[in-house]
mmCIF file of C-alpha atoms in Angstrom:
data_model
loop_
_atom_site.group_PDB
_atom_site.id
_atom_site.type_symbol
_atom_site.label_atom_id
_atom_site.label_comp_id
_atom_site.label_asym_id
_atom_site.label_seq_id
_atom_site.Cartn_x
_atom_site.Cartn_y
_atom_site.Cartn_z
ATOM 1 C CA UNK A 785 106.602 118.467 110.690
ATOM 2 C CA UNK A 786 105.188 121.909 111.395
ATOM 3 C CA UNK A 787 102.885 122.477 114.361
ATOM 4 C CA UNK A 788 99.716 122.600 112.239
ATOM 5 C CA UNK A 789 100.443 119.265 110.573
ATOM 6 C CA UNK A 790 100.932 117.146 113.705
ATOM 7 C CA UNK A 791 98.654 114.198 114.414
ATOM 8 C CA UNK A 792 97.617 115.748 117.719
ATOM 9 C CA UNK A 793 96.690 119.091 116.181
ATOM 10 C CA UNK A 794 94.708 117.406 113.436
ATOM 11 C CA UNK A 795 92.740 115.361 115.965
ATOM 12 C CA UNK A 796 92.049 118.436 118.091
ATOM 13 C CA UNK A 797 90.973 120.403 115.005
ATOM 14 C CA UNK A 798 88.446 117.763 113.866
ATOM 15 C CA UNK A 799 87.174 117.280 117.437
ATOM 16 C CA UNK A 800 86.641 121.021 117.835
ATOM 17 C CA UNK A 801 84.902 121.284 114.436
ATOM 18 C CA UNK A 802 82.409 118.737 115.755
ATOM 19 C CA UNK A 803 82.083 120.768 118.974
ATOM 20 C CA UNK A 804 83.065 117.646 120.889
ATOM 21 C CA UNK A 805 84.895 117.720 124.219
ATOM 22 C CA UNK A 806 87.830 115.437 124.966
ATOM 23 C CA UNK A 807 85.574 113.619 127.419
ATOM 24 C CA UNK A 808 82.915 113.055 124.739
ATOM 25 C CA UNK A 809 85.521 111.773 122.269
ATOM 26 C CA UNK A 810 86.924 109.477 124.952
ATOM 27 C CA UNK A 811 83.502 107.976 125.620
ATOM 28 C CA UNK A 812 82.730 107.592 121.925
ATOM 29 C CA UNK A 813 85.984 105.879 120.946
ATOM 30 C CA UNK A 814 86.821 104.035 124.169
ATOM 31 C CA UNK A 815 90.249 105.645 124.531
ATOM 32 C CA UNK A 816 91.200 107.047 127.944
ATOM 33 C CA UNK A 817 90.740 110.815 128.216
ATOM 34 C CA UNK A 818 94.312 111.308 129.491
ATOM 35 C CA UNK A 819 95.642 109.471 126.419
ATOM 36 C CA UNK A 820 93.652 111.723 124.077
ATOM 37 C CA UNK A 821 94.951 114.806 125.923
ATOM 38 C CA UNK A 822 98.538 113.540 125.585
ATOM 39 C CA UNK A 823 98.015 112.841 121.863
ATOM 40 C CA UNK A 824 96.529 116.284 121.233
ATOM 41 C CA UNK A 825 99.495 117.889 123.033
ATOM 42 C CA UNK A 826 101.874 115.803 120.875
ATOM 43 C CA UNK A 827 103.323 114.170 123.984
ATOM 44 C CA UNK A 828 102.412 110.723 122.624
ATOM 45 C CA UNK A 829 102.243 109.373 119.085
ATOM 46 C CA UNK A 830 99.223 107.020 119.106
ATOM 47 C CA UNK A 831 99.412 103.378 118.113
ATOM 48 C CA UNK A 832 97.515 102.523 114.909
ATOM 49 C CA UNK A 833 94.675 100.834 116.835
ATOM 50 C CA UNK A 834 94.136 103.922 118.988
ATOM 51 C CA UNK A 835 94.354 106.259 115.997
ATOM 52 C CA UNK A 836 91.854 104.061 114.142
ATOM 53 C CA UNK A 837 89.317 104.331 116.989
ATOM 54 C CA UNK A 838 89.751 108.094 117.199
ATOM 55 C CA UNK A 839 89.510 108.594 113.428
ATOM 56 C CA UNK A 840 86.290 106.555 113.235
ATOM 57 C CA UNK A 841 84.787 108.470 116.143
ATOM 58 C CA UNK A 842 85.549 111.722 114.337
ATOM 59 C CA UNK A 843 84.089 110.410 111.059
ATOM 60 C CA UNK A 844 87.436 110.449 109.278
ATOM 61 C CA UNK A 845 89.624 107.875 107.594
ATOM 62 C CA UNK A 846 92.870 106.922 109.277
ATOM 63 C CA UNK A 847 95.040 108.709 106.712
ATOM 64 C CA UNK A 848 93.440 112.071 107.487
ATOM 65 C CA UNK A 849 95.634 112.283 110.560
ATOM 66 C CA UNK A 850 98.791 110.960 108.950
ATOM 67 C CA UNK A 851 99.111 112.718 105.580
ATOM 68 C CA UNK A 852 101.357 115.748 105.333
ATOM 69 C CA UNK A 853 100.357 116.863 101.858
ATOM 70 C CA UNK A 854 98.635 115.816 98.654
ATOM 71 C CA UNK A 855 100.681 113.870 96.115
ATOM 72 C CA UNK A 856 99.480 112.849 92.640
ATOM 73 C CA UNK A 857 99.168 109.166 91.674
ATOM 74 C CA UNK A 858 101.001 106.908 91.664
ATOM 75 C CA UNK A 859 102.266 107.090 95.238
ATOM 76 C CA UNK A 860 105.722 105.524 95.332
ATOM 77 C CA UNK A 861 107.402 104.647 98.621
ATOM 78 C CA UNK A 862 111.001 103.616 98.173
ATOM 79 C CA UNK A 863 112.235 100.655 100.232
ATOM 80 C CA UNK A 864 114.809 102.866 101.938
ATOM 81 C CA UNK A 865 112.015 105.105 103.252
ATOM 82 C CA UNK A 866 109.712 102.250 104.300
ATOM 83 C CA UNK A 867 112.035 100.560 106.777
ATOM 84 C CA UNK A 868 111.088 101.178 110.419
ATOM 85 C CA UNK A 869 114.045 102.134 112.574
ATOM 86 C CA UNK A 870 114.456 101.163 116.220
ATOM 87 C CA UNK A 871 114.492 104.837 117.222
ATOM 88 C CA UNK A 872 111.004 105.149 115.714
ATOM 89 C CA UNK A 873 109.464 102.351 117.842
ATOM 90 C CA UNK A 874 106.452 103.491 119.839
ATOM 91 C CA UNK A 875 105.658 102.401 123.402
ATOM 92 C CA UNK A 876 104.056 99.199 122.049
ATOM 93 C CA UNK A 877 107.298 98.182 120.365
ATOM 94 C CA UNK A 878 106.667 98.832 116.682
ATOM 95 C CA UNK A 879 107.353 101.442 114.022
ATOM 96 C CA UNK A 880 104.951 102.036 111.152
ATOM 97 C CA UNK A 881 105.466 103.814 107.851
ATOM 98 C CA UNK A 882 102.511 104.826 105.687
ATOM 99 C CA UNK A 883 102.790 103.545 102.116
ATOM 100 C CA UNK A 884 100.169 105.981 100.809
ATOM 101 C CA UNK A 885 101.166 109.246 102.422
ATOM 102 C CA UNK A 886 99.735 112.124 100.436
ATOM 103 C CA UNK A 887 96.962 110.157 98.697
ATOM 104 C CA UNK A 888 93.980 112.003 100.103
ATOM 105 C CA UNK A 889 91.300 110.052 98.194
ATOM 106 C CA UNK A 890 92.369 106.562 99.257
ATOM 107 C CA UNK A 891 90.045 103.910 100.664
ATOM 108 C CA UNK A 892 92.734 101.727 102.237
ATOM 109 C CA UNK A 893 95.630 102.527 104.534
ATOM 110 C CA UNK A 894 98.740 100.484 103.690
ATOM 111 C CA UNK A 895 101.713 100.350 106.055
ATOM 112 C CA UNK A 896 105.063 98.706 106.528
ATOM 113 C CA UNK A 897 105.322 97.820 110.192
ATOM 114 C CA UNK A 898 108.481 96.704 111.960
ATOM 115 C CA UNK A 899 108.132 95.018 115.353
ATOM 116 C CA UNK A 900 110.834 95.158 118.027
ATOM 117 C CA UNK A 901 112.167 91.858 119.338
ATOM 118 C CA UNK A 902 110.373 92.332 122.654
ATOM 119 C CA UNK A 903 107.153 94.074 121.655
ATOM 120 C CA UNK A 904 103.837 94.342 123.437
ATOM 121 C CA UNK A 905 101.152 91.687 123.492
ATOM 122 C CA UNK A 906 98.414 94.342 123.637
ATOM 123 C CA UNK A 907 95.289 93.691 121.572
ATOM 124 C CA UNK A 908 93.042 96.167 119.793
ATOM 125 C CA UNK A 909 89.834 96.124 117.798
ATOM 126 C CA UNK A 910 88.151 98.530 115.396
ATOM 127 C CA UNK A 911 85.759 98.499 112.465
ATOM 128 C CA UNK A 912 87.004 97.252 109.144
ATOM 129 C CA UNK A 913 89.297 94.600 107.780
ATOM 130 C CA UNK A 914 93.050 94.028 107.647
ATOM 131 C CA UNK A 915 95.416 92.177 105.361
ATOM 132 C CA UNK A 916 98.910 91.472 106.602
ATOM 133 C CA UNK A 917 101.854 89.937 104.765
ATOM 134 C CA UNK A 918 104.847 88.786 106.779
ATOM 135 C CA UNK A 919 108.034 89.869 105.017
ATOM 136 C CA UNK A 920 110.808 89.343 107.595
ATOM 137 C CA UNK A 921 111.151 87.285 110.762
ATOM 138 C CA UNK A 922 108.303 85.490 112.514
ATOM 139 C CA UNK A 923 105.148 87.249 113.668
ATOM 140 C CA UNK A 924 102.598 85.959 116.132
ATOM 141 C CA UNK A 925 99.034 86.974 115.274
ATOM 142 C CA UNK A 926 96.598 86.835 118.155
ATOM 143 C CA UNK A 927 93.040 86.856 116.830
ATOM 144 C CA UNK A 928 90.396 86.465 119.515
ATOM 145 C CA UNK A 929 91.543 83.453 121.538
ATOM 146 C CA UNK A 930 93.650 81.963 118.739
ATOM 147 C CA UNK A 931 97.340 82.440 118.028
ATOM 148 C CA UNK A 932 98.954 81.860 114.642
ATOM 149 C CA UNK A 933 102.603 82.112 113.651
ATOM 150 C CA UNK A 934 103.342 83.805 110.334
ATOM 151 C CA UNK A 935 106.631 83.397 108.482
ATOM 152 C CA UNK A 936 107.899 85.347 105.442
ATOM 153 C CA UNK A 937 105.385 85.056 102.626
ATOM 154 C CA UNK A 938 102.481 84.058 104.924
ATOM 155 C CA UNK A 939 99.399 86.257 104.924
ATOM 156 C CA UNK A 940 96.389 86.812 107.151
ATOM 157 C CA UNK A 941 93.149 88.566 106.286
ATOM 158 C CA UNK A 942 90.659 89.234 109.056
ATOM 159 C CA UNK A 943 87.785 91.260 110.431
ATOM 160 C CA UNK A 944 89.314 93.956 112.653
ATOM 161 C CA UNK A 945 86.346 94.114 115.016
ATOM 162 C CA UNK A 946 87.708 90.950 116.689
ATOM 163 C CA UNK A 947 90.438 91.731 119.246
ATOM 164 C CA UNK A 948 93.780 91.202 117.547
ATOM 165 C CA UNK A 949 97.457 91.901 117.955
ATOM 166 C CA UNK A 950 100.818 91.240 116.336
ATOM 167 C CA UNK A 951 104.307 90.819 117.774
ATOM 168 C CA UNK A 952 107.705 89.526 116.717
ATOM 169 C CA UNK A 953 108.829 86.075 117.868
ATOM 170 C CA UNK A 954 112.152 84.368 118.425
ATOM 171 C CA UNK A 955 113.898 87.298 120.084
ATOM 172 C CA UNK A 956 114.346 89.045 116.726
ATOM 173 C CA UNK A 957 112.573 91.941 115.057
ATOM 174 C CA UNK A 958 110.055 91.216 112.298
ATOM 175 C CA UNK A 959 108.305 93.191 109.540
ATOM 176 C CA UNK A 960 104.973 93.041 107.772
ATOM 177 C CA UNK A 961 103.061 94.885 105.121
ATOM 178 C CA UNK A 962 99.619 95.683 106.463
ATOM 179 C CA UNK A 963 96.567 97.124 104.753
ATOM 180 C CA UNK A 964 93.700 98.521 106.841
ATOM 181 C CA UNK A 965 90.282 99.090 105.276
ATOM 182 C CA UNK A 966 87.557 100.902 107.171
ATOM 183 C CA UNK A 967 84.211 101.388 105.444
ATOM 184 C CA UNK A 968 82.362 104.675 105.829
#
């Protein structure tokens, strides 16, 4: 990815267009200022929950910071390209692949997410709704104070404003399809 197309540079560009400081963005989105600085310097690739908070605070949809280029409909993502690899796992223990990369006029953000066997139990919250479909392994969904176990074929649909998190169970990796919708 060229320097102009990185997630960090896109965030910085939108923040600067709004004449917003890093401190102001931090306060608005609830993400630590040092984390935003690290993201903008491309030292850290943000987790989806963090990127969602930042995108909302900048008045943009999530995909604005993930798309490399426009592609005409239909957007096809081949299975071989949608599989998260262990070397792609972020610090929270998952790898995500956008299933709509290049569709600039989309209203949903679909992903294939692969969780490491020993992923994080961190929770996040943001505006919008999510639909997840477990496709491999077992996934624990924490939603507020409740925990549910999802097996292949199970789905969950929920309001994302409630603290939530997902992780693989059973000492094995797991995968889901997830769709995030954030209204404007």
